[in-house]
Amino acid sequence: MTTKLLKFTLNGEMTEVAVSPSDMLVDVIRDRLNLIGTKKGCGKGECGACTVIMNGEAVNSCLVPAMKAMGAAVETIEGIGGPEKFHPLQESFMDLGAIQCGFCTPGMIMSSKALLDKNVNPTSEEVREAIAGNICRCTGYVKIEEAVFAAAKKMRENQIGRDRNEQF
Amino acid sequence: MLQDYLLPESVADAIEVLKSGNGQARIIAGGTDLLLDIADGKKEAVCLVDITRIPELKKITLEDGVIRVGAAVTHNQAAKSELINEKAFALAQAARSVGSLQIRNSGTVVGNVVNAQPAADTAVALVALGAVAEIASPGGVDLVPVEKMYAGIGKSAVDSTARLVTGVKFPARSKNQGSAFVRLAQRRALALPMLNVAVMVSLEEDRFQWVRIAMAPVGPGPVRATGAEEFLRGAAVDPEVIKKAAREAAVQADPRDSALRGSREYRLAVLPVLVRRALEMAVAQAKR
Amino acid sequence: MSSFNVVGQNVRRLDAVEKASGTAVFSTDFKLPGMLYGKVLRSPYPHARIVNIDTSGAEKLPGVKAVATHKNTPREKFNTSATMTFTVPTYEPVLDQYIFDNVVRYVGDEVAAVAAVSEQVAEEALKLIRVEYEPLPAVFDPLEAMSPEAPVIHECATGKNIPGEIIRIPFGDIEKGLAESDVIIEEHFKVPVQKQVQMETQAAVAQVGADGKITVWSTTQTPHPSRMILSKVFGVPHSKIRVLNPPYVGGGFGVRIGLSAKAEPIAVALAMLARKPVKVVYSRKEDFIASDTRHGGYVTVKLGARKDGAFHAIQMKGILNAGAYCSFSCETPGVLGAMGLAVYRIPHQYYYGHSVYTNTTPSGAMRGFGNPQAMFAIESVVDMMAEKLGMDPLELRLKNIMRVGDPWCLPYKCSSTGLAQCIERGARSIGWERRGKLNRPGDKKLRGIGMGVGTHVSNAWPFCVDYDNAYVTIQQDGSVHLAAGVPDIGTGTSTTLPQFVAEVLGVRLDQVSMAFADTLTTPFDIGSHASRTCYAAGTAVVAAARDARKQILDYAADFLKVAPEGLDIKDSVIYVTGPNVGAECAGTGVCRAGGGERTSVTLKELAYHAHLRNKQFIGVGRIVPDNAPPWHAHFAEVEVDTETGQVRVIKMAAAHDVGKAINPGIVEGQIEGGVLMGVGYALSEEIRYDEKGRQLQDSIHKYMLPTAEDRPEIDAIIVEAEDPTGPFGAKGVGETGLVPTAGAVANAVYNAAGIRLKEIPLTPEKVFRALQEKRGEA
Ligand code: FES
Ligand code: FES
């Protein structure tokens, strides 16, 4: 089988990995690059557990041929924050009980981040649209939606803070 | 077995690859269905030709009253486009109904048509909008109405190992016109429709000038309710007339019994409701 | 009410950081050096004999390291569910399956498995296995499966295709009760097959050491019972098998009480053959078709009442579809009956129930375990009774619900109930007084409000053997280690159990760490299911913590020269209690309450002091839990589109008496998740079969569980009628969120549109037909 060298930016770092044309991005991320935060719940675009952000948009990495990532910027849960500094979404998911089994969590957070990156003041319809492709069987989505709104609020405040700092 | 994956940056290059591939190279856009089909052995390809890096295919444009949606335009791009929302509302609504946001971010409007599934939401909208597909091949460019793109259930009239659909185009609505899309599904996301209907109406004062009604899945591809369209031509815009037309539309529907998506009987019974609701919405838009 | 430091607080989950940062490890993430990938060949027939199986082609494929079939794997019968390890005497567990058999009994049944260097190679190899089947007649409906013409799926002593025993629950005198009733309503209900659809599919990684020791990392909800099953299947002593979660599990909802379908035994069998570690991960389709579902079937309710509305007699019957193998099919009909009968004080009761084998996917445990089936039927009939009696359904329920101390059919006491309060608060949330005033003539979309109530268990006893152990060990630096054998399948076990320890010991929660879900590092426990971990495992944990506390205080008493009764612990400081003890008098000697120089000592100092004198504080909890009833009242507001038959749930008010809520946020989360699963059960979720025995819904795309865009507003209301038997008054909650939901929704649909459906889910087509029929009658 022919392999190709996939070059892309993963969580801000230039990454090179040999892939075959039939490889899916999710498997490259999980198995080859060992970033297990991106989950695989179906492999068919039905559950959203594998959601990553590619060039600013949330996509199911199980439906993305790895080669499509050529030259792209891909973000996974590992890239958005960690114990040193959590992303506001991670903080609010932890604080508001939006995490139960945690299997949907990385995908859910990535879908939410793709939304908030573009719109820090979403309506509840927009939040639901953003996460409707992420199945969560544990939470009933209630606390997840609350967490997205809480994070949005925090991001708005941070933005105001930043804007102020820039002014002075 | 898949050997190669190419990302050409022009239509000419893509066509060239198809030509030299001799039926072994296949066009891929969003790829949300194709890769699964290849994995399941339903489709074959040695080389995939990804067209999503071709700049001109990524655009939605309006020129001389004609909207053109390039083959790499995603569902979400169409759903969020101000132009589509304003000038081709049915398509915006249809695109918004597909799968989930992640799928809408990958899958393309044109891919939905080429995939030729009977209930493809955007194909139904495009038929109602009177869309025509541009198909490029080494021999030149053909124009084919979207309605004629179905060669059977799940079978496209376009051979993606030989030709490339570069986009679809259709007239933008004018002031007296409106379009709408409605859908009956068991769930609000991640569900194929039990029924979907798209209509476009053109009004002249209080009368219908002309109407296009497309319905699915009630045949191999979107089905035009020509009888109802004929009935409405020149008819008064009136709730009773609309109701009658909606009943008339169902006469041309031939849904199958589906254990998953409802019996033929049920779908025939509720189809007029959807047609009526779509007509009412489109009329309201035309009157605004 | 007494106030606590940690118990009752919304503390952040201890697993949150790992799960939010993407570093939490699940079975599907787990890897070992040299690990192979296992894939399973499954039957395309619902019932067939395997005449011949030729694996030579697969074996020759490069990269294939082992092929397992019924010919080279143990011929030891078992039951994938934990029932084989905890069936209560004198019942006998039903053992009716092998890893692979020479007969297949449903579409998806295991035929063979391959271990290879990659998933792709393993899948290729499956295609090279040649199997010759002799198709046998098949049956898919439990009622048909009992008929003389039906094929025998397993030989059964009790009756045609009936596994285990018939469950009969007599109470009072049913004949007399019915004869004395003024109004009797009898109705038949049909309930669907629901699927757990936990987000992580069944998975296991098995390693067989050079010394023959077996280690299995898997998604099981019950590591200890799973080890017992594997021990029996492979003839290896318990002491040489370790089963653990890695440590997280992507949901359970009952689907892996016992083995994770057959992921564990297949992985072990392949690992033994290949002499390499093997990972088996079910595809989503395999998870749908080849791992336990909720029982579908038939429920009949005959309810008799006096003119004044007092329920007087209830007769129930439950015939459930067991599917092709027994799993929990002996217990589920029992829980269906017992829970159904336990809600109302009815002097004369009788229940008869059992399961029936069919050639469908095995049914097993799923959240609620028979109870949602019972309550859909009962709560529908109670509503019908209210109408017949001309009473408000809410008042009728209030009049009849169980009170503390009332006699009932269960072998433990009704020791607490907050149901009346649940009804009151739920009614307020939904606006019960608006009921019947929501529509205007001519409306095409009709609104309605309905309610349903129910109870449940707080552990598995008396339906299963149920006991718990825990160790609480004070480390040499005063931090605390808890070991308990229950997994955390997402329900918060690894947070709430440490909360108990922190509360009892008077230490901060961040001082407590926990070993869980591992047979090597934790004492035996029957696992996370039956809404039991907080209540039952919690009781053991509290006992262990109290034991450790006593040891600490005894030691500290010597150290501080004071009687242990005069000591308390707060923030890891053991201090002498009394009116004059405080910061200002510390060390002055004046207000000293003890006989020593000091009035306090940190746990850190004390533990180290003890360590240097050859002592460690180790608390042990060994308990047999009692049982206690949680209660719940659900209120649904729905909108029925009378032109299409579509039903939308606008709001669910779900009031739950959970006893003391140890972590209210986690409790709300359990309720909200359960409610949405219940809405799915009511409206859209089901697996049906085609005439060839194939599952029609075998993917998330086809199986209509709710997405975020489908969810109604959910008001989770916590009512705390503390139970004297529970740790800090806690009761079970995990399963309860969906027990009364379908009944509430169906009653709301009736209230909206006047149609009474006796079969769920209430799909648009069913509702549309019912509306048509109603119009036809009118
Ligand atoms: S794993 Fe990609 S959507 Fe489920
Ligand atoms: S937290 Fe378990 S699936 Fe979402």
mmCIF file of N, CA and C in Angstrom, chain C residues 177-259:
data_model
loop_
_atom_site.group_PDB
_atom_site.id
_atom_site.type_symbol
_atom_site.label_atom_id
_atom_site.label_comp_id
_atom_site.label_asym_id
_atom_site.label_seq_id
_atom_site.Cartn_x
_atom_site.Cartn_y
_atom_site.Cartn_z
ATOM 1 N N GLY C 177 -60.355 -9.778 46.518
ATOM 2 C CA GLY C 177 -60.148 -8.355 46.260
ATOM 3 C C GLY C 177 -60.872 -7.891 45.012
ATOM 4 N N LEU C 178 -60.768 -8.664 43.961
ATOM 5 C CA LEU C 178 -61.430 -8.279 42.718
ATOM 6 C C LEU C 178 -62.943 -8.330 42.886
ATOM 7 N N ALA C 179 -63.399 -9.368 43.595
ATOM 8 C CA ALA C 179 -64.845 -9.513 43.789
ATOM 9 C C ALA C 179 -65.406 -8.327 44.581
ATOM 10 N N GLU C 180 -64.596 -7.804 45.481
ATOM 11 C CA GLU C 180 -65.066 -6.697 46.323
ATOM 12 C C GLU C 180 -64.897 -5.322 45.676
ATOM 13 N N SER C 181 -64.231 -5.281 44.515
ATOM 14 C CA SER C 181 -63.990 -3.986 43.870
ATOM 15 C C SER C 181 -65.243 -3.493 43.159
ATOM 16 N N ASP C 182 -65.452 -2.173 43.207
ATOM 17 C CA ASP C 182 -66.618 -1.594 42.522
ATOM 18 C C ASP C 182 -66.312 -1.342 41.043
ATOM 19 N N VAL C 183 -65.087 -0.939 40.767
ATOM 20 C CA VAL C 183 -64.699 -0.656 39.381
ATOM 21 C C VAL C 183 -63.446 -1.466 39.074
ATOM 22 N N ILE C 184 -63.462 -2.136 37.936
ATOM 23 C CA ILE C 184 -62.272 -2.904 37.542
ATOM 24 C C ILE C 184 -61.873 -2.508 36.127
ATOM 25 N N ILE C 185 -60.596 -2.252 35.960
ATOM 26 C CA ILE C 185 -60.094 -1.967 34.609
ATOM 27 C C ILE C 185 -58.989 -2.964 34.305
ATOM 28 N N GLU C 186 -59.098 -3.605 33.152
ATOM 29 C CA GLU C 186 -58.045 -4.533 32.739
ATOM 30 C C GLU C 186 -57.540 -4.117 31.369
ATOM 31 N N GLU C 187 -56.233 -3.977 31.243
ATOM 32 C CA GLU C 187 -55.663 -3.539 29.972
ATOM 33 C C GLU C 187 -54.373 -4.298 29.672
ATOM 34 N N HIS C 188 -54.100 -4.431 28.375
ATOM 35 C CA HIS C 188 -52.891 -5.118 27.921
ATOM 36 C C HIS C 188 -51.953 -4.123 27.256
ATOM 37 N N PHE C 189 -50.703 -4.225 27.590
ATOM 38 C CA PHE C 189 -49.708 -3.277 27.067
ATOM 39 C C PHE C 189 -48.560 -4.013 26.401
ATOM 40 N N LYS C 190 -47.986 -3.328 25.429
ATOM 41 C CA LYS C 190 -46.823 -3.899 24.746
ATOM 42 C C LYS C 190 -45.660 -2.923 24.887
ATOM 43 N N VAL C 191 -44.524 -3.440 25.279
ATOM 44 C CA VAL C 191 -43.359 -2.570 25.487
ATOM 45 C C VAL C 191 -42.212 -2.997 24.563
ATOM 46 N N PRO C 192 -41.424 -2.018 24.121
ATOM 47 C CA PRO C 192 -40.410 -2.290 23.097
ATOM 48 C C PRO C 192 -39.075 -2.715 23.667
ATOM 49 N N VAL C 193 -38.214 -3.136 22.769
ATOM 50 C CA VAL C 193 -36.820 -3.387 23.107
ATOM 51 C C VAL C 193 -36.094 -2.045 23.066
ATOM 52 N N GLN C 194 -35.553 -1.667 24.204
ATOM 53 C CA GLN C 194 -34.771 -0.428 24.242
ATOM 54 C C GLN C 194 -33.303 -0.806 24.378
ATOM 55 N N LYS C 195 -32.427 0.064 23.885
ATOM 56 C CA LYS C 195 -30.991 -0.222 23.948
ATOM 57 C C LYS C 195 -30.302 0.813 24.819
ATOM 58 N N GLN C 196 -29.307 0.366 25.555
ATOM 59 C CA GLN C 196 -28.584 1.275 26.451
ATOM 60 C C GLN C 196 -27.873 2.377 25.664
ATOM 61 N N VAL C 197 -27.235 2.010 24.566
ATOM 62 C CA VAL C 197 -26.424 2.954 23.780
ATOM 63 C C VAL C 197 -25.495 3.776 24.669
ATOM 64 N N GLN C 198 -24.858 3.102 25.596
ATOM 65 C CA GLN C 198 -23.767 3.762 26.329
ATOM 66 C C GLN C 198 -22.725 4.178 25.302
ATOM 67 N N MET C 199 -22.036 5.285 25.566
ATOM 68 C CA MET C 199 -21.196 5.830 24.493
ATOM 69 C C MET C 199 -19.938 5.012 24.201
ATOM 70 N N GLU C 200 -19.433 4.305 25.172
ATOM 71 C CA GLU C 200 -18.284 3.440 24.875
ATOM 72 C C GLU C 200 -18.812 2.029 24.622
ATOM 73 N N THR C 201 -18.472 1.485 23.470
ATOM 74 C CA THR C 201 -18.966 0.148 23.142
ATOM 75 C C THR C 201 -18.250 -0.882 24.019
ATOM 76 N N GLN C 202 -18.743 -2.098 23.972
ATOM 77 C CA GLN C 202 -18.156 -3.183 24.765
ATOM 78 C C GLN C 202 -16.698 -3.376 24.358
ATOM 79 N N ALA C 203 -15.823 -3.532 25.346
ATOM 80 C CA ALA C 203 -14.412 -3.669 25.004
ATOM 81 C C ALA C 203 -13.653 -4.396 26.105
ATOM 82 N N ALA C 204 -12.626 -5.123 25.702
ATOM 83 C CA ALA C 204 -11.752 -5.799 26.660
ATOM 84 C C ALA C 204 -10.377 -5.988 26.048
ATOM 85 N N VAL C 205 -9.367 -5.898 26.911
ATOM 86 C CA VAL C 205 -8.004 -6.254 26.525
ATOM 87 C C VAL C 205 -7.577 -7.354 27.496
ATOM 88 N N ALA C 206 -7.110 -8.475 26.938
ATOM 89 C CA ALA C 206 -6.713 -9.592 27.804
ATOM 90 C C ALA C 206 -5.241 -9.900 27.617
ATOM 91 N N GLN C 207 -4.607 -10.214 28.730
ATOM 92 C CA GLN C 207 -3.199 -10.605 28.696
ATOM 93 C C GLN C 207 -3.051 -11.874 29.530
ATOM 94 N N VAL C 208 -2.379 -12.860 28.961
ATOM 95 C CA VAL C 208 -2.117 -14.076 29.712
ATOM 96 C C VAL C 208 -0.621 -14.131 29.932
ATOM 97 N N GLY C 209 -0.217 -14.074 31.184
ATOM 98 C CA GLY C 209 1.206 -14.028 31.495
ATOM 99 C C GLY C 209 1.875 -15.376 31.272
ATOM 100 N N ALA C 210 3.205 -15.354 31.242
ATOM 101 C CA ALA C 210 3.960 -16.593 31.081
ATOM 102 C C ALA C 210 3.649 -17.565 32.213
ATOM 103 N N ASP C 211 3.267 -17.009 33.353
ATOM 104 C CA ASP C 211 2.943 -17.853 34.500
ATOM 105 C C ASP C 211 1.483 -18.287 34.504
ATOM 106 N N GLY C 212 0.766 -17.958 33.443
ATOM 107 C CA GLY C 212 -0.632 -18.377 33.350
ATOM 108 C C GLY C 212 -1.608 -17.419 33.993
ATOM 109 N N LYS C 213 -1.107 -16.377 34.631
ATOM 110 C CA LYS C 213 -2.018 -15.409 35.249
ATOM 111 C C LYS C 213 -2.695 -14.580 34.165
ATOM 112 N N ILE C 214 -3.963 -14.323 34.385
ATOM 113 C CA ILE C 214 -4.747 -13.605 33.379
ATOM 114 C C ILE C 214 -5.090 -12.210 33.893
ATOM 115 N N THR C 215 -4.874 -11.213 33.049
ATOM 116 C CA THR C 215 -5.316 -9.855 33.388
ATOM 117 C C THR C 215 -6.264 -9.372 32.299
ATOM 118 N N VAL C 216 -7.387 -8.833 32.725
ATOM 119 C CA VAL C 216 -8.371 -8.345 31.760
ATOM 120 C C VAL C 216 -8.758 -6.913 32.112
ATOM 121 N N TRP C 217 -8.478 -5.983 31.183
ATOM 122 C CA TRP C 217 -8.936 -4.607 31.324
ATOM 123 C C TRP C 217 -10.224 -4.516 30.511
ATOM 124 N N SER C 218 -11.309 -4.124 31.145
ATOM 125 C CA SER C 218 -12.542 -4.132 30.350
ATOM 126 C C SER C 218 -13.538 -3.115 30.839
ATOM 127 N N THR C 219 -14.652 -3.078 30.120
ATOM 128 C CA THR C 219 -15.709 -2.110 30.396
ATOM 129 C C THR C 219 -16.741 -2.633 31.398
ATOM 130 N N THR C 220 -16.448 -3.718 32.076
ATOM 131 C CA THR C 220 -17.451 -4.319 32.971
ATOM 132 C C THR C 220 -17.899 -3.375 34.089
ATOM 133 N N GLN C 221 -19.150 -3.512 34.492
ATOM 134 C CA GLN C 221 -19.675 -2.786 35.656
ATOM 135 C C GLN C 221 -19.425 -3.573 36.942
ATOM 136 N N THR C 222 -18.869 -4.788 36.804
ATOM 137 C CA THR C 222 -18.738 -5.667 37.963
ATOM 138 C C THR C 222 -17.448 -6.477 37.870
ATOM 139 N N PRO C 223 -16.298 -5.860 38.147
ATOM 140 C CA PRO C 223 -15.044 -6.615 37.989
ATOM 141 C C PRO C 223 -15.000 -7.912 38.791
ATOM 142 N N HIS C 224 -15.453 -7.885 40.035
ATOM 143 C CA HIS C 224 -15.335 -9.107 40.846
ATOM 144 C C HIS C 224 -16.214 -10.237 40.329
ATOM 145 N N PRO C 225 -17.504 -10.017 40.119
ATOM 146 C CA PRO C 225 -18.300 -11.092 39.512
ATOM 147 C C PRO C 225 -17.771 -11.505 38.130
ATOM 148 N N SER C 226 -17.268 -10.566 37.347
ATOM 149 C CA SER C 226 -16.731 -10.934 36.031
ATOM 150 C C SER C 226 -15.553 -11.889 36.191
ATOM 151 N N ARG C 227 -14.756 -11.628 37.191
ATOM 152 C CA ARG C 227 -13.646 -12.538 37.438
ATOM 153 C C ARG C 227 -14.162 -13.944 37.772
ATOM 154 N N MET C 228 -15.237 -14.000 38.549
ATOM 155 C CA MET C 228 -15.797 -15.315 38.892
ATOM 156 C C MET C 228 -16.261 -16.048 37.628
ATOM 157 N N ILE C 229 -16.877 -15.299 36.711
ATOM 158 C CA ILE C 229 -17.358 -15.945 35.484
ATOM 159 C C ILE C 229 -16.167 -16.466 34.676
ATOM 160 N N LEU C 230 -15.153 -15.620 34.487
ATOM 161 C CA LEU C 230 -13.991 -16.026 33.696
ATOM 162 C C LEU C 230 -13.286 -17.213 34.348
ATOM 163 N N SER C 231 -13.250 -17.228 35.671
ATOM 164 C CA SER C 231 -12.623 -18.324 36.397
ATOM 165 C C SER C 231 -13.313 -19.643 36.057
ATOM 166 N N LYS C 232 -14.635 -19.588 36.021
ATOM 167 C CA LYS C 232 -15.396 -20.800 35.703
ATOM 168 C C LYS C 232 -15.170 -21.213 34.247
ATOM 169 N N VAL C 233 -15.228 -20.252 33.338
ATOM 170 C CA VAL C 233 -15.118 -20.571 31.911
ATOM 171 C C VAL C 233 -13.742 -21.156 31.591
ATOM 172 N N PHE C 234 -12.700 -20.574 32.151
ATOM 173 C CA PHE C 234 -11.346 -20.991 31.763
ATOM 174 C C PHE C 234 -10.698 -21.934 32.778
ATOM 175 N N GLY C 235 -11.400 -22.262 33.852
ATOM 176 C CA GLY C 235 -10.857 -23.198 34.823
ATOM 177 C C GLY C 235 -9.599 -22.684 35.501
ATOM 178 N N VAL C 236 -9.562 -21.382 35.744
ATOM 179 C CA VAL C 236 -8.398 -20.774 36.392
ATOM 180 C C VAL C 236 -8.877 -20.208 37.734
ATOM 181 N N PRO C 237 -8.129 -20.430 38.823
ATOM 182 C CA PRO C 237 -8.626 -19.942 40.121
ATOM 183 C C PRO C 237 -8.766 -18.406 40.157
ATOM 184 N N HIS C 238 -9.698 -17.957 40.974
ATOM 185 C CA HIS C 238 -9.902 -16.507 41.115
ATOM 186 C C HIS C 238 -8.582 -15.788 41.352
ATOM 187 N N SER C 239 -7.758 -16.383 42.169
ATOM 188 C CA SER C 239 -6.535 -15.709 42.594
ATOM 189 C C SER C 239 -5.559 -15.485 41.441
ATOM 190 N N LYS C 240 -5.786 -16.159 40.329
ATOM 191 C CA LYS C 240 -4.877 -15.964 39.192
ATOM 192 C C LYS C 240 -5.501 -15.124 38.087
ATOM 193 N N ILE C 241 -6.614 -14.500 38.381
ATOM 194 C CA ILE C 241 -7.235 -13.627 37.389
ATOM 195 C C ILE C 241 -7.408 -12.241 38.007
ATOM 196 N N ARG C 242 -7.074 -11.258 37.228
ATOM 197 C CA ARG C 242 -7.318 -9.881 37.652
ATOM 198 C C ARG C 242 -8.212 -9.230 36.600
ATOM 199 N N VAL C 243 -9.311 -8.646 37.061
ATOM 200 C CA VAL C 243 -10.191 -7.904 36.159
ATOM 201 C C VAL C 243 -10.281 -6.477 36.672
ATOM 202 N N LEU C 244 -10.129 -5.525 35.759
ATOM 203 C CA LEU C 244 -10.205 -4.134 36.192
ATOM 204 C C LEU C 244 -10.690 -3.232 35.057
ATOM 205 N N ASN C 245 -11.175 -2.084 35.438
ATOM 206 C CA ASN C 245 -11.455 -1.025 34.465
ATOM 207 C C ASN C 245 -10.179 -0.209 34.338
ATOM 208 N N PRO C 246 -10.026 0.438 33.199
ATOM 209 C CA PRO C 246 -8.729 1.118 32.961
ATOM 210 C C PRO C 246 -8.510 2.553 33.454
ATOM 211 N N PRO C 247 -9.080 3.239 34.306
ATOM 212 C CA PRO C 247 -10.132 2.877 35.239
ATOM 213 C C PRO C 247 -11.519 3.378 34.825
ATOM 214 N N TYR C 248 -11.642 4.043 33.675
ATOM 215 C CA TYR C 248 -12.942 4.646 33.383
ATOM 216 C C TYR C 248 -13.754 3.812 32.402
ATOM 217 N N VAL C 249 -15.059 3.984 32.502
ATOM 218 C CA VAL C 249 -15.992 3.227 31.685
ATOM 219 C C VAL C 249 -16.954 4.221 31.055
ATOM 220 N N GLY C 250 -17.090 4.139 29.736
ATOM 221 C CA GLY C 250 -17.945 5.086 29.030
ATOM 222 C C GLY C 250 -19.410 4.720 29.103
ATOM 223 N N GLY C 251 -19.947 4.744 30.321
ATOM 224 C CA GLY C 251 -21.369 4.478 30.518
ATOM 225 C C GLY C 251 -21.651 2.996 30.666
ATOM 226 N N GLY C 252 -22.797 2.699 31.225
ATOM 227 C CA GLY C 252 -23.161 1.300 31.444
ATOM 228 C C GLY C 252 -24.641 1.087 31.256
ATOM 229 N N PHE C 253 -25.408 1.676 32.151
ATOM 230 C CA PHE C 253 -26.874 1.560 32.112
ATOM 231 C C PHE C 253 -27.312 0.098 32.151
ATOM 232 N N GLY C 254 -26.451 -0.752 32.699
ATOM 233 C CA GLY C 254 -26.820 -2.158 32.865
ATOM 234 C C GLY C 254 -26.257 -3.091 31.820
ATOM 235 N N VAL C 255 -25.705 -2.539 30.755
ATOM 236 C CA VAL C 255 -25.333 -3.382 29.607
ATOM 237 C C VAL C 255 -24.164 -4.313 29.902
ATOM 238 N N ARG C 256 -23.423 -4.027 30.993
ATOM 239 C CA ARG C 256 -22.287 -4.902 31.283
ATOM 240 C C ARG C 256 -22.216 -5.257 32.756
ATOM 241 N N ILE C 257 -23.336 -5.684 33.286
ATOM 242 C CA ILE C 257 -23.362 -6.230 34.647
ATOM 243 C C ILE C 257 -22.987 -7.692 34.501
ATOM 244 N N GLY C 258 -21.726 -7.977 34.763
ATOM 245 C CA GLY C 258 -21.155 -9.257 34.380
ATOM 246 C C GLY C 258 -20.178 -8.952 33.265
ATOM 247 N N LEU C 259 -20.182 -9.782 32.229
ATOM 248 C CA LEU C 259 -19.241 -9.538 31.140
ATOM 249 C C LEU C 259 -19.741 -8.418 30.238
#
